[in-house]
């Protein structure tokens, strides 16, 4: 609620924060306002605006849209999620071919050929890895930049802009003539955004569909990509296919998609009322009297165009503040980031292992990637069926009968302890050239253990950080993206110096050293969380 205080002692809070909720079909809007000084209120223009949706009017209220239209939006989002995943993952088994095609041979005197070859091999190896992992660096911009922009300007504008950027970046990749140009294009394709429109009662199925689409895309993209590249004799055909799919989705977005974010829709009413009262610029302020469900609020809302930049700045900085302000979160982000990175370490090494040591064709190599996806699906199934049961059992067994976020972690402990075994198993299978089914089984187990480490960790963060869970999750995602981009660069030197067996044993030892993090937080996390204001129990 707005209050009047002395000008010199005023402490400002974020401006115009609104929260729309729906209960039993009735939409209400809560408006939280900044602290206003007397002079600000006296000098500002006052306008009144109705911040309620008309009940039964589907024109601007997403909750009143027909179910068929809502599911159409969900299918469209799922299709775009599939296309984004296909675009990013399809080139993974083709990375070596792309780097070789875009790397010109050195034109040097004969005496310098040996040194040039060594330098070029090192550069090619690094380029091969970056080509696979660099899109994670672009993906880090999603929660930091795109998500706050969508909160300020709505889903429609930001999603269409992101889709067009995806198309432009993919065209850049398809027409690339150098490796740096292709790597830059790959970084831009990491940008993606999605939003949610369904009623809470049926939202679970919709979210499952949206998450299922990229899982399927990641499973079949490598196989389809290698088949197309083999059929047309060029990796560019795969990229042009991705462009065609993305363009089709964007045309559907432009013609079918509508704004789904309620606060963006309601904000238009605020801006329209303010514009009618006075011309808004950086030097002009307007105070809005909100009308919610027919009742005028006594809480004035300060409207200023300068507040949007402040909100964007706060949204970008907040995840770093939460991450650095919690030792528990920093430890878990390290554990989860390293675990997730093994997908990319597997991705940059599996093609060479299968083609050079097992003699598989590029098409067969692409379809072998499905092993990791199957392992991930197994882990998702285990977590969906066990996380809540374990939580309830531990809660009921506790002395006070109170559930703690730490009760989400037992499966994560199992995953953290089993991941080093899966990594060593994969490395030594390649080193000893064990039967192919054994190698693919190790990939499947790796997919299971990695996700078994990450999923409970995410559930724990949501429970432990409460109101700050979104910022905490963003901090973990950004850390994961950075780790996934650069840690795989160490794979080449390790394999060159120690071979697959001992090289991956180094990774296994590193993961084994991190495994106690989940055990310690399961045991002492409830006490350690109290040292951070972001996870402290109130």
Short mmCIF file of C-alpha atoms in Angstrom, two decimals:
data_model
loop_
_atom_site.label_atom_id
_atom_site.label_comp_id
_atom_site.label_asym_id
_atom_site.label_seq_id
_atom_site.Cartn_x
_atom_site.Cartn_y
_atom_site.Cartn_z
CA UNK A 1 0.00 0.00 0.00
CA UNK A 2 1.26 3.48 -0.80
CA UNK A 3 2.29 5.63 2.13
CA UNK A 4 3.41 9.19 2.65
CA UNK A 5 6.84 9.79 4.16
CA UNK A 6 9.37 12.55 4.39
CA UNK A 7 11.06 13.17 1.03
CA UNK A 8 14.56 12.89 2.43
CA UNK A 9 13.91 9.49 4.03
CA UNK A 10 12.15 7.88 1.10
CA UNK A 11 13.24 4.37 0.06
CA UNK A 12 12.00 3.37 -3.37
CA UNK A 13 10.60 -0.04 -4.26
CA UNK A 14 9.97 -1.60 -7.73
CA UNK A 15 7.18 0.18 -9.59
CA UNK A 16 3.87 -1.19 -10.78
CA UNK A 17 4.09 -4.84 -9.79
CA UNK A 18 0.83 -6.64 -10.54
CA UNK A 19 -0.29 -10.18 -9.94
CA UNK A 20 -3.39 -11.59 -11.60
CA UNK A 21 -5.06 -14.68 -10.13
CA UNK A 22 -8.15 -16.64 -11.03
CA UNK A 23 -10.34 -18.32 -8.43
CA UNK A 24 -13.47 -20.22 -9.48
CA UNK A 25 -13.67 -18.34 -12.75
CA UNK A 26 -13.29 -14.86 -11.19
CA UNK A 27 -10.21 -12.88 -12.16
CA UNK A 28 -8.76 -10.47 -9.61
CA UNK A 29 -5.68 -8.32 -9.81
CA UNK A 30 -3.49 -7.32 -6.89
CA UNK A 31 -1.54 -4.11 -7.38
CA UNK A 32 1.58 -3.50 -5.30
CA UNK A 33 2.79 0.06 -5.53
CA UNK A 34 5.84 2.14 -4.78
CA UNK A 35 6.15 4.45 -1.80
CA UNK A 36 5.10 7.93 -2.92
CA UNK A 37 6.11 11.25 -1.47
CA UNK A 38 3.62 14.04 -0.88
CA UNK A 39 5.15 16.15 -3.62
CA UNK A 40 4.94 13.29 -6.13
CA UNK A 41 1.23 12.76 -5.44
CA UNK A 42 0.43 16.46 -5.52
CA UNK A 43 2.25 17.03 -8.80
CA UNK A 44 1.07 13.86 -10.56
CA UNK A 45 -2.01 13.46 -12.70
CA UNK A 46 -4.57 10.99 -11.28
CA UNK A 47 -6.48 8.62 -13.56
CA UNK A 48 -8.77 5.65 -12.86
CA UNK A 49 -8.52 2.30 -14.63
CA UNK A 50 -10.43 -0.98 -14.29
CA UNK A 51 -7.93 -3.81 -13.74
CA UNK A 52 -10.53 -6.59 -13.92
CA UNK A 53 -11.35 -8.87 -16.82
CA UNK A 54 -14.99 -8.92 -17.87
CA UNK A 55 -16.39 -12.24 -16.68
CA UNK A 56 -17.37 -14.45 -19.59
CA UNK A 57 -15.71 -12.15 -22.15
CA UNK A 58 -13.10 -14.14 -24.11
CA UNK A 59 -11.86 -11.16 -26.12
CA UNK A 60 -8.84 -10.39 -23.93
CA UNK A 61 -8.94 -12.92 -21.04
CA UNK A 62 -6.87 -16.01 -21.87
CA UNK A 63 -8.71 -18.02 -19.22
CA UNK A 64 -11.98 -17.50 -21.09
CA UNK A 65 -10.64 -18.75 -24.43
CA UNK A 66 -12.21 -21.96 -25.77
CA UNK A 67 -10.37 -25.10 -24.73
CA UNK A 68 -9.75 -26.00 -28.37
CA UNK A 69 -7.97 -22.67 -28.91
CA UNK A 70 -5.91 -23.12 -25.73
CA UNK A 71 -4.77 -26.55 -26.81
CA UNK A 72 -3.97 -25.15 -30.23
CA UNK A 73 -1.65 -22.66 -28.55
CA UNK A 74 -0.05 -25.48 -26.55
CA UNK A 75 0.48 -27.57 -29.70
CA UNK A 76 2.03 -24.54 -31.37
CA UNK A 77 4.41 -24.03 -28.43
CA UNK A 78 5.23 -27.74 -28.47
CA UNK A 79 5.95 -27.60 -32.18
CA UNK A 80 8.29 -24.65 -31.69
CA UNK A 81 10.02 -26.44 -28.80
CA UNK A 82 10.54 -29.44 -31.07
CA UNK A 83 11.91 -27.27 -33.89
CA UNK A 84 14.29 -25.42 -31.55
CA UNK A 85 15.63 -28.68 -30.17
CA UNK A 86 15.89 -30.18 -33.65
CA UNK A 87 17.81 -27.14 -34.89
CA UNK A 88 20.30 -27.27 -32.02
CA UNK A 89 20.81 -31.04 -31.73
CA UNK A 90 20.66 -32.09 -35.39
CA UNK A 91 24.17 -30.87 -36.19
CA UNK A 92 25.78 -32.65 -33.21
CA UNK A 93 26.72 -35.88 -35.08
CA UNK A 94 27.72 -33.77 -38.09
CA UNK A 95 30.02 -31.41 -36.18
CA UNK A 96 33.23 -33.00 -37.43
CA UNK A 97 32.04 -32.89 -41.05
CA UNK A 98 31.00 -29.25 -40.72
CA UNK A 99 34.32 -28.17 -39.18
CA UNK A 100 36.30 -30.05 -41.83
CA UNK A 101 34.21 -28.50 -44.61
CA UNK A 102 34.60 -24.95 -43.29
CA UNK A 103 38.31 -25.20 -42.40
CA UNK A 104 40.60 -24.36 -45.36
CA UNK A 105 43.91 -26.25 -45.67
CA UNK A 106 47.01 -24.25 -44.63
CA UNK A 107 48.98 -22.72 -47.50
CA UNK A 108 52.48 -22.65 -45.97
CA UNK A 109 56.04 -23.63 -46.98
CA UNK A 110 56.90 -27.32 -46.55
CA UNK A 111 59.11 -26.64 -43.50
CA UNK A 112 56.17 -25.19 -41.60
CA UNK A 113 53.63 -27.86 -42.55
CA UNK A 114 54.21 -30.04 -39.46
CA UNK A 115 53.78 -27.16 -37.02
CA UNK A 116 50.80 -25.87 -38.97
CA UNK A 117 49.16 -29.29 -38.95
CA UNK A 118 49.51 -29.55 -35.18
CA UNK A 119 48.07 -26.06 -34.67
CA UNK A 120 45.25 -26.73 -37.09
CA UNK A 121 44.37 -30.04 -35.44
CA UNK A 122 44.16 -28.33 -32.06
CA UNK A 123 41.98 -25.56 -33.48
CA UNK A 124 39.73 -28.02 -35.30
CA UNK A 125 39.25 -30.08 -32.14
CA UNK A 126 38.26 -26.99 -30.13
CA UNK A 127 35.98 -25.80 -32.94
CA UNK A 128 34.32 -29.22 -33.04
CA UNK A 129 33.49 -28.98 -29.34
CA UNK A 130 32.36 -25.34 -29.44
CA UNK A 131 30.14 -26.02 -32.42
CA UNK A 132 28.25 -28.54 -30.27
CA UNK A 133 28.23 -26.64 -26.96
CA UNK A 134 28.13 -22.94 -27.85
CA UNK A 135 24.35 -22.81 -28.16
CA UNK A 136 24.20 -23.29 -24.37
CA UNK A 137 25.95 -19.93 -24.05
CA UNK A 138 23.15 -18.37 -26.06
CA UNK A 139 20.57 -20.24 -24.03
CA UNK A 140 21.89 -18.54 -20.89
CA UNK A 141 20.44 -15.28 -22.21
CA UNK A 142 16.94 -16.79 -22.05
CA UNK A 143 16.25 -16.56 -18.32
CA UNK A 144 18.42 -13.45 -17.93
CA UNK A 145 17.07 -11.34 -20.79
CA UNK A 146 14.18 -12.86 -22.71
CA UNK A 147 12.16 -13.86 -19.64
CA UNK A 148 12.28 -10.34 -18.09
CA UNK A 149 11.46 -8.79 -21.47
CA UNK A 150 8.42 -11.05 -21.78
CA UNK A 151 7.29 -9.92 -18.33
CA UNK A 152 7.52 -6.29 -19.43
CA UNK A 153 6.23 -6.47 -23.00
CA UNK A 154 4.21 -9.69 -23.08
CA UNK A 155 4.70 -13.06 -24.74
CA UNK A 156 3.51 -12.23 -28.24
CA UNK A 157 6.09 -9.59 -29.10
CA UNK A 158 9.04 -11.33 -27.45
CA UNK A 159 8.27 -14.82 -28.77
CA UNK A 160 7.86 -13.62 -32.34
CA UNK A 161 11.08 -11.62 -32.07
CA UNK A 162 12.90 -14.68 -30.69
CA UNK A 163 11.50 -16.91 -33.44
CA UNK A 164 12.62 -14.48 -36.12
CA UNK A 165 16.07 -14.31 -34.54
CA UNK A 166 16.18 -18.12 -34.61
CA UNK A 167 15.35 -18.15 -38.32
CA UNK A 168 17.92 -15.45 -39.10
CA UNK A 169 20.62 -17.23 -37.09
CA UNK A 170 19.88 -20.54 -38.79
CA UNK A 171 20.08 -18.89 -42.22
CA UNK A 172 23.45 -17.49 -41.14
CA UNK A 173 24.53 -21.02 -40.20
CA UNK A 174 23.34 -22.47 -43.52
CA UNK A 175 25.29 -19.86 -45.50
CA UNK A 176 28.41 -19.89 -43.31
CA UNK A 177 31.76 -20.09 -45.04
CA UNK A 178 33.97 -20.14 -41.93
CA UNK A 179 33.90 -21.94 -38.59
CA UNK A 180 33.68 -18.72 -36.48
CA UNK A 181 30.67 -17.62 -38.51
CA UNK A 182 28.93 -20.95 -37.92
CA UNK A 183 29.78 -20.94 -34.20
CA UNK A 184 28.35 -17.41 -33.88
CA UNK A 185 25.16 -18.55 -35.58
CA UNK A 186 24.95 -21.51 -33.22
CA UNK A 187 25.21 -19.21 -30.19
CA UNK A 188 22.28 -17.16 -31.47
CA UNK A 189 20.11 -20.26 -31.94
CA UNK A 190 20.30 -20.85 -28.19
CA UNK A 191 17.72 -18.13 -27.62
CA UNK A 192 14.25 -19.58 -27.00
CA UNK A 193 11.20 -18.69 -24.99
CA UNK A 194 7.89 -20.34 -24.05
CA UNK A 195 4.80 -19.35 -22.10
CA UNK A 196 1.85 -21.02 -20.47
CA UNK A 197 -1.87 -20.38 -21.04
CA UNK A 198 -3.91 -23.20 -19.56
CA UNK A 199 -6.11 -23.35 -16.50
CA UNK A 200 -4.24 -24.74 -13.46
CA UNK A 201 -6.59 -27.75 -13.39
CA UNK A 202 -5.35 -28.95 -16.78
CA UNK A 203 -2.00 -27.22 -16.90
CA UNK A 204 -0.06 -30.34 -15.93
CA UNK A 205 -0.92 -32.16 -19.16
CA UNK A 206 -0.08 -29.11 -21.22
CA UNK A 207 3.32 -28.65 -19.57
CA UNK A 208 4.03 -32.34 -20.08
CA UNK A 209 3.30 -31.95 -23.78
CA UNK A 210 5.56 -28.91 -24.08
CA UNK A 211 8.40 -30.76 -22.31
CA UNK A 212 7.80 -33.97 -24.26
CA UNK A 213 8.32 -32.24 -27.60
CA UNK A 214 12.00 -31.31 -27.08
CA UNK A 215 12.65 -34.74 -25.59
CA UNK A 216 11.41 -36.33 -28.80
CA UNK A 217 13.31 -33.77 -30.85
CA UNK A 218 16.54 -34.55 -29.04
CA UNK A 219 15.99 -38.28 -29.56
CA UNK A 220 15.31 -38.33 -33.30
CA UNK A 221 17.17 -35.21 -34.51
CA UNK A 222 20.65 -36.82 -34.80
CA UNK A 223 19.31 -39.83 -36.73
CA UNK A 224 17.19 -37.78 -39.11
CA UNK A 225 20.01 -35.27 -39.63
CA UNK A 226 22.56 -37.92 -40.59
CA UNK A 227 20.06 -39.57 -42.96
CA UNK A 228 19.37 -36.26 -44.73
CA UNK A 229 23.06 -35.34 -44.91
CA UNK A 230 23.84 -38.78 -46.33
CA UNK A 231 21.00 -38.57 -48.85
CA UNK A 232 21.82 -35.08 -50.16
CA UNK A 233 25.56 -35.23 -49.59
CA UNK A 234 25.71 -32.01 -47.58
CA UNK A 235 25.18 -30.95 -43.99
CA UNK A 236 23.62 -27.71 -45.26
CA UNK A 237 20.50 -29.63 -46.29
CA UNK A 238 19.87 -30.40 -42.61
CA UNK A 239 20.14 -26.73 -41.66
CA UNK A 240 17.81 -25.66 -44.50
CA UNK A 241 15.27 -28.21 -43.27
CA UNK A 242 15.45 -26.61 -39.82
CA UNK A 243 14.90 -23.20 -41.43
CA UNK A 244 11.80 -24.49 -43.25
CA UNK A 245 10.37 -25.91 -40.02
CA UNK A 246 11.10 -22.73 -38.04
CA UNK A 247 9.60 -20.51 -40.76
CA UNK A 248 6.43 -22.60 -40.81
CA UNK A 249 6.12 -22.26 -37.03
CA UNK A 250 6.66 -18.51 -37.17
CA UNK A 251 3.97 -18.05 -39.82
CA UNK A 252 1.58 -19.93 -37.54
CA UNK A 253 2.66 -17.76 -34.62
CA UNK A 254 1.99 -14.56 -36.54
CA UNK A 255 -1.47 -15.66 -37.66
CA UNK A 256 -2.70 -17.78 -34.74
CA UNK A 257 -0.86 -16.86 -31.55
CA UNK A 258 -2.33 -14.22 -29.22
CA UNK A 259 -1.07 -12.52 -26.10
CA UNK A 260 -1.39 -14.95 -23.18
CA UNK A 261 0.25 -13.04 -20.33
CA UNK A 262 -2.49 -11.45 -18.24
CA UNK A 263 -0.33 -8.74 -16.72
CA UNK A 264 0.72 -7.56 -20.18
CA UNK A 265 -2.93 -7.33 -21.19
CA UNK A 266 -3.88 -5.45 -18.02
CA UNK A 267 -0.86 -3.20 -18.31
CA UNK A 268 -2.24 -1.93 -21.62
CA UNK A 269 -5.25 -0.65 -19.70
CA UNK A 270 -2.98 1.17 -17.28
CA UNK A 271 -0.92 2.74 -20.04
CA UNK A 272 -4.04 3.73 -21.98
CA UNK A 273 -5.54 5.39 -18.92
CA UNK A 274 -2.28 7.19 -18.17
CA UNK A 275 -1.93 8.35 -21.76
CA UNK A 276 -5.45 9.73 -21.66
CA UNK A 277 -4.65 11.69 -18.51
CA UNK A 278 -1.28 13.07 -19.57
CA UNK A 279 1.54 12.54 -22.01
CA UNK A 280 3.96 10.04 -20.44
CA UNK A 281 7.68 10.57 -20.76
CA UNK A 282 10.70 10.22 -18.52
CA UNK A 283 9.92 13.53 -16.84
CA UNK A 284 6.16 13.08 -16.34
CA UNK A 285 4.43 10.93 -13.74
CA UNK A 286 0.84 9.72 -13.59
CA UNK A 287 -0.87 8.17 -10.58
CA UNK A 288 -3.44 5.47 -11.36
CA UNK A 289 -6.40 4.68 -9.13
CA UNK A 290 -7.08 0.98 -9.66
CA UNK A 291 -10.59 -0.46 -9.88
CA UNK A 292 -10.62 -4.19 -9.11
CA UNK A 293 -13.87 -6.11 -9.55
CA UNK A 294 -15.93 -2.93 -9.39
CA UNK A 295 -14.30 -1.50 -6.23
CA UNK A 296 -11.95 1.45 -6.39
CA UNK A 297 -8.66 0.91 -4.58
CA UNK A 298 -7.17 3.56 -2.33
CA UNK A 299 -3.70 2.49 -3.45
CA UNK A 300 -2.23 4.84 -6.06
CA UNK A 301 0.06 3.36 -8.71
CA UNK A 302 2.96 5.41 -10.01
CA UNK A 303 3.43 4.99 -13.77
CA UNK A 304 6.73 5.96 -15.36
CA UNK A 305 8.45 4.77 -18.51
CA UNK A 306 11.76 4.83 -16.69
CA UNK A 307 10.60 1.98 -14.44
CA UNK A 308 10.82 -0.60 -17.24
CA UNK A 309 14.59 -0.24 -17.56
CA UNK A 310 14.91 -0.54 -13.79
CA UNK A 311 12.83 -3.72 -13.77
CA UNK A 312 14.92 -5.22 -16.55
CA UNK A 313 18.12 -4.37 -14.68
CA UNK A 314 16.80 -5.87 -11.45
CA UNK A 315 15.64 -9.02 -13.23
CA UNK A 316 19.10 -9.53 -14.73
CA UNK A 317 20.99 -8.89 -11.48
CA UNK A 318 18.67 -10.70 -9.05
CA UNK A 319 19.72 -14.29 -9.98
CA UNK A 320 23.39 -13.43 -9.37
CA UNK A 321 22.54 -11.90 -5.98
CA UNK A 322 20.55 -14.97 -4.93
CA UNK A 323 23.23 -17.36 -6.19
CA UNK A 324 26.09 -15.56 -4.49
CA UNK A 325 24.03 -15.09 -1.33
CA UNK A 326 23.58 -18.80 -0.66
CA UNK A 327 26.40 -21.29 -0.17
CA UNK A 328 23.92 -24.16 -0.48
CA UNK A 329 22.76 -22.90 -3.87
CA UNK A 330 26.33 -22.40 -5.12
CA UNK A 331 27.27 -25.94 -4.12
CA UNK A 332 24.20 -27.46 -5.76
CA UNK A 333 24.70 -25.39 -8.92
CA UNK A 334 28.25 -26.75 -9.20
CA UNK A 335 27.04 -30.33 -8.76
CA UNK A 336 24.14 -29.99 -11.20
CA UNK A 337 26.13 -28.06 -13.80
CA UNK A 338 28.94 -30.60 -13.94
CA UNK A 339 26.46 -33.49 -14.09
CA UNK A 340 24.52 -31.95 -16.98
CA UNK A 341 27.75 -31.25 -18.87
CA UNK A 342 28.29 -34.97 -19.40
CA UNK A 343 25.60 -34.91 -22.10
CA UNK A 344 27.84 -32.64 -24.16
CA UNK A 345 30.99 -34.56 -23.29
CA UNK A 346 29.26 -37.68 -24.57
CA UNK A 347 27.99 -35.81 -27.64
CA UNK A 348 31.44 -34.63 -28.76
CA UNK A 349 33.08 -38.03 -28.26
CA UNK A 350 30.47 -40.61 -29.27
CA UNK A 351 30.61 -39.97 -33.06
CA UNK A 352 34.38 -40.53 -33.18
CA UNK A 353 34.14 -43.63 -30.99
CA UNK A 354 31.40 -45.22 -33.07
CA UNK A 355 32.90 -44.41 -36.48
CA UNK A 356 36.61 -44.89 -35.78
CA UNK A 357 36.55 -47.78 -33.29
CA UNK A 358 33.35 -49.59 -34.23
CA UNK A 359 33.18 -48.76 -37.93
CA UNK A 360 29.58 -47.49 -37.89
CA UNK A 361 28.21 -45.30 -40.66
CA UNK A 362 27.22 -41.71 -39.98
CA UNK A 363 23.52 -42.65 -40.16
CA UNK A 364 23.89 -45.46 -37.61
CA UNK A 365 25.92 -43.11 -35.41
CA UNK A 366 23.11 -40.57 -35.40
CA UNK A 367 20.53 -43.10 -34.24
CA UNK A 368 22.80 -44.26 -31.40
CA UNK A 369 22.22 -40.93 -29.66
CA UNK A 370 18.75 -42.14 -28.76
CA UNK A 371 20.37 -44.22 -25.98
CA UNK A 372 20.99 -41.13 -23.85
CA UNK A 373 17.42 -39.91 -24.40
CA UNK A 374 16.02 -43.28 -23.34
CA UNK A 375 18.09 -43.08 -20.17
CA UNK A 376 16.77 -39.58 -19.49
CA UNK A 377 13.20 -40.77 -20.02
CA UNK A 378 13.74 -43.58 -17.51
CA UNK A 379 14.97 -41.05 -14.97
CA UNK A 380 11.97 -38.77 -15.57
CA UNK A 381 9.66 -41.75 -15.03
CA UNK A 382 11.42 -42.70 -11.79
CA UNK A 383 11.28 -39.15 -10.45
CA UNK A 384 7.63 -38.63 -11.38
CA UNK A 385 6.67 -41.78 -9.53
CA UNK A 386 9.01 -41.58 -6.55
CA UNK A 387 9.90 -38.00 -5.58
CA UNK A 388 6.61 -37.23 -3.84
CA UNK A 389 6.37 -40.70 -2.26
CA UNK A 390 9.84 -40.39 -0.76
CA UNK A 391 9.06 -36.88 0.48
CA UNK A 392 5.83 -38.02 2.20
CA UNK A 393 7.50 -41.06 3.74
CA UNK A 394 10.37 -39.01 5.18
CA UNK A 395 7.97 -36.33 6.40
CA UNK A 396 5.78 -38.86 8.19
CA UNK A 397 8.85 -40.53 9.71
CA UNK A 398 10.21 -37.25 11.11
CA UNK A 399 9.69 -36.38 14.77
CA UNK A 400 7.59 -33.27 14.16
CA UNK A 401 5.85 -34.49 11.00
CA UNK A 402 6.97 -31.39 9.09
CA UNK A 403 8.21 -31.76 5.52
CA UNK A 404 11.59 -30.27 4.61
CA UNK A 405 12.96 -29.42 1.15
CA UNK A 406 15.85 -31.79 1.90
CA UNK A 407 13.42 -34.69 1.62
CA UNK A 408 13.54 -34.14 -2.16
CA UNK A 409 17.21 -35.14 -2.36
CA UNK A 410 17.51 -38.92 -1.73
CA UNK A 411 17.16 -39.78 -5.43
CA UNK A 412 19.68 -37.05 -6.18
CA UNK A 413 22.16 -38.75 -3.87
CA UNK A 414 21.71 -42.00 -5.80
CA UNK A 415 22.24 -40.18 -9.10
CA UNK A 416 25.33 -38.33 -7.85
CA UNK A 417 26.94 -41.55 -6.60
CA UNK A 418 26.13 -43.55 -9.74
CA UNK A 419 27.18 -40.91 -12.30
CA UNK A 420 30.95 -41.53 -11.82
CA UNK A 421 30.39 -45.24 -12.40
CA UNK A 422 28.52 -44.56 -15.66
CA UNK A 423 31.23 -42.17 -16.86
CA UNK A 424 34.05 -44.63 -16.18
CA UNK A 425 32.02 -47.41 -17.78
CA UNK A 426 31.60 -45.31 -20.95
CA UNK A 427 35.29 -44.41 -21.15
CA UNK A 428 36.62 -47.92 -20.64
CA UNK A 429 34.04 -49.41 -23.02
CA UNK A 430 35.45 -47.16 -25.74
CA UNK A 431 39.06 -47.75 -24.72
CA UNK A 432 38.77 -51.56 -24.68
CA UNK A 433 36.37 -51.62 -27.63
CA UNK A 434 33.90 -53.76 -25.72
CA UNK A 435 30.84 -55.00 -27.62
CA UNK A 436 28.68 -52.17 -28.99
CA UNK A 437 25.61 -53.01 -26.83
CA UNK A 438 27.79 -52.57 -23.73
CA UNK A 439 28.91 -49.12 -24.92
CA UNK A 440 25.34 -48.02 -25.68
CA UNK A 441 24.22 -49.38 -22.31
CA UNK A 442 26.79 -47.15 -20.64
CA UNK A 443 25.38 -44.15 -22.56
CA UNK A 444 21.86 -45.08 -21.43
CA UNK A 445 22.99 -45.40 -17.80
CA UNK A 446 24.75 -42.05 -18.08
CA UNK A 447 21.52 -40.42 -19.27
CA UNK A 448 19.65 -41.97 -16.35
CA UNK A 449 22.14 -40.97 -13.65
CA UNK A 450 22.67 -37.44 -14.96
CA UNK A 451 18.95 -36.64 -14.93
CA UNK A 452 18.53 -38.48 -11.63
CA UNK A 453 21.02 -35.99 -10.20
CA UNK A 454 19.51 -32.88 -11.77
CA UNK A 455 15.74 -33.36 -11.38
CA UNK A 456 15.66 -33.77 -7.55
CA UNK A 457 18.06 -30.84 -7.30
CA UNK A 458 15.60 -28.62 -9.18
CA UNK A 459 12.72 -29.79 -6.98
CA UNK A 460 14.78 -28.98 -3.88
CA UNK A 461 15.55 -25.45 -5.07
CA UNK A 462 11.87 -24.72 -5.73
CA UNK A 463 10.94 -25.85 -2.21
CA UNK A 464 13.89 -24.34 -0.35
CA UNK A 465 13.94 -20.87 -1.89
CA UNK A 466 10.22 -20.13 -1.96
CA UNK A 467 9.63 -16.61 -3.27
CA UNK A 468 13.19 -16.53 -4.63
CA UNK A 469 12.93 -19.90 -6.40
CA UNK A 470 12.65 -18.34 -9.87
CA UNK A 471 15.86 -16.35 -9.37
CA UNK A 472 17.58 -19.37 -7.80
CA UNK A 473 16.59 -21.56 -10.75
CA UNK A 474 17.84 -18.90 -13.15
CA UNK A 475 21.19 -18.84 -11.37
CA UNK A 476 21.48 -22.61 -11.71
CA UNK A 477 20.49 -22.55 -15.39
CA UNK A 478 23.03 -19.86 -16.24
CA UNK A 479 25.76 -21.75 -14.36
CA UNK A 480 24.79 -24.93 -16.20
CA UNK A 481 24.95 -23.16 -19.55
CA UNK A 482 28.40 -21.75 -18.88
CA UNK A 483 29.71 -25.09 -17.62
CA UNK A 484 28.21 -26.97 -20.57
CA UNK A 485 29.83 -24.54 -23.00
CA UNK A 486 33.39 -24.65 -21.74
CA UNK A 487 34.04 -27.79 -19.65
CA UNK A 488 33.78 -30.10 -22.72
CA UNK A 489 36.78 -28.24 -24.18
CA UNK A 490 38.93 -30.28 -21.79
CA UNK A 491 37.76 -33.54 -23.36
CA UNK A 492 40.15 -33.46 -26.33
CA UNK A 493 43.36 -32.87 -24.32
CA UNK A 494 42.40 -35.56 -21.79
CA UNK A 495 41.75 -38.17 -24.48
CA UNK A 496 44.90 -37.23 -26.42
CA UNK A 497 47.09 -37.56 -23.33
CA UNK A 498 45.45 -40.41 -21.41
CA UNK A 499 43.13 -42.19 -23.85
CA UNK A 500 39.41 -42.76 -23.40
CA UNK A 501 39.77 -45.04 -20.38
CA UNK A 502 41.94 -42.94 -18.10
CA UNK A 503 40.68 -39.67 -19.58
CA UNK A 504 37.12 -40.43 -18.57
CA UNK A 505 38.37 -41.80 -15.28
CA UNK A 506 39.51 -38.25 -14.53
CA UNK A 507 35.95 -37.02 -15.15
CA UNK A 508 34.62 -39.87 -12.98
CA UNK A 509 36.98 -38.93 -10.13
CA UNK A 510 35.93 -35.28 -10.41
CA UNK A 511 32.24 -36.27 -10.20
CA UNK A 512 32.94 -38.59 -7.28
CA UNK A 513 34.51 -35.66 -5.39
CA UNK A 514 31.34 -33.62 -5.97
CA UNK A 515 28.92 -36.41 -4.99
CA UNK A 516 29.14 -35.69 -1.22
CA UNK A 517 27.54 -32.28 -1.83
CA UNK A 518 24.09 -33.84 -2.15
CA UNK A 519 24.72 -36.10 0.86
CA UNK A 520 25.84 -33.22 3.08
CA UNK A 521 22.93 -30.99 2.06
CA UNK A 522 20.50 -33.84 2.69
CA UNK A 523 21.96 -34.15 6.20
CA UNK A 524 22.74 -30.53 7.12
CA UNK A 525 20.89 -28.44 4.52
CA UNK A 526 18.05 -27.43 6.86
CA UNK A 527 20.62 -25.80 9.18
CA UNK A 528 22.82 -24.32 6.44
CA UNK A 529 19.86 -22.74 4.66
CA UNK A 530 19.31 -20.45 7.65
CA UNK A 531 22.54 -18.57 6.87
CA UNK A 532 21.01 -17.12 3.68
CA UNK A 533 18.15 -14.65 3.73
CA UNK A 534 16.90 -16.14 0.46
CA UNK A 535 16.31 -19.63 1.88
CA UNK A 536 15.85 -18.84 5.57
CA UNK A 537 12.64 -20.20 7.07
CA UNK A 538 10.37 -17.38 8.18
#
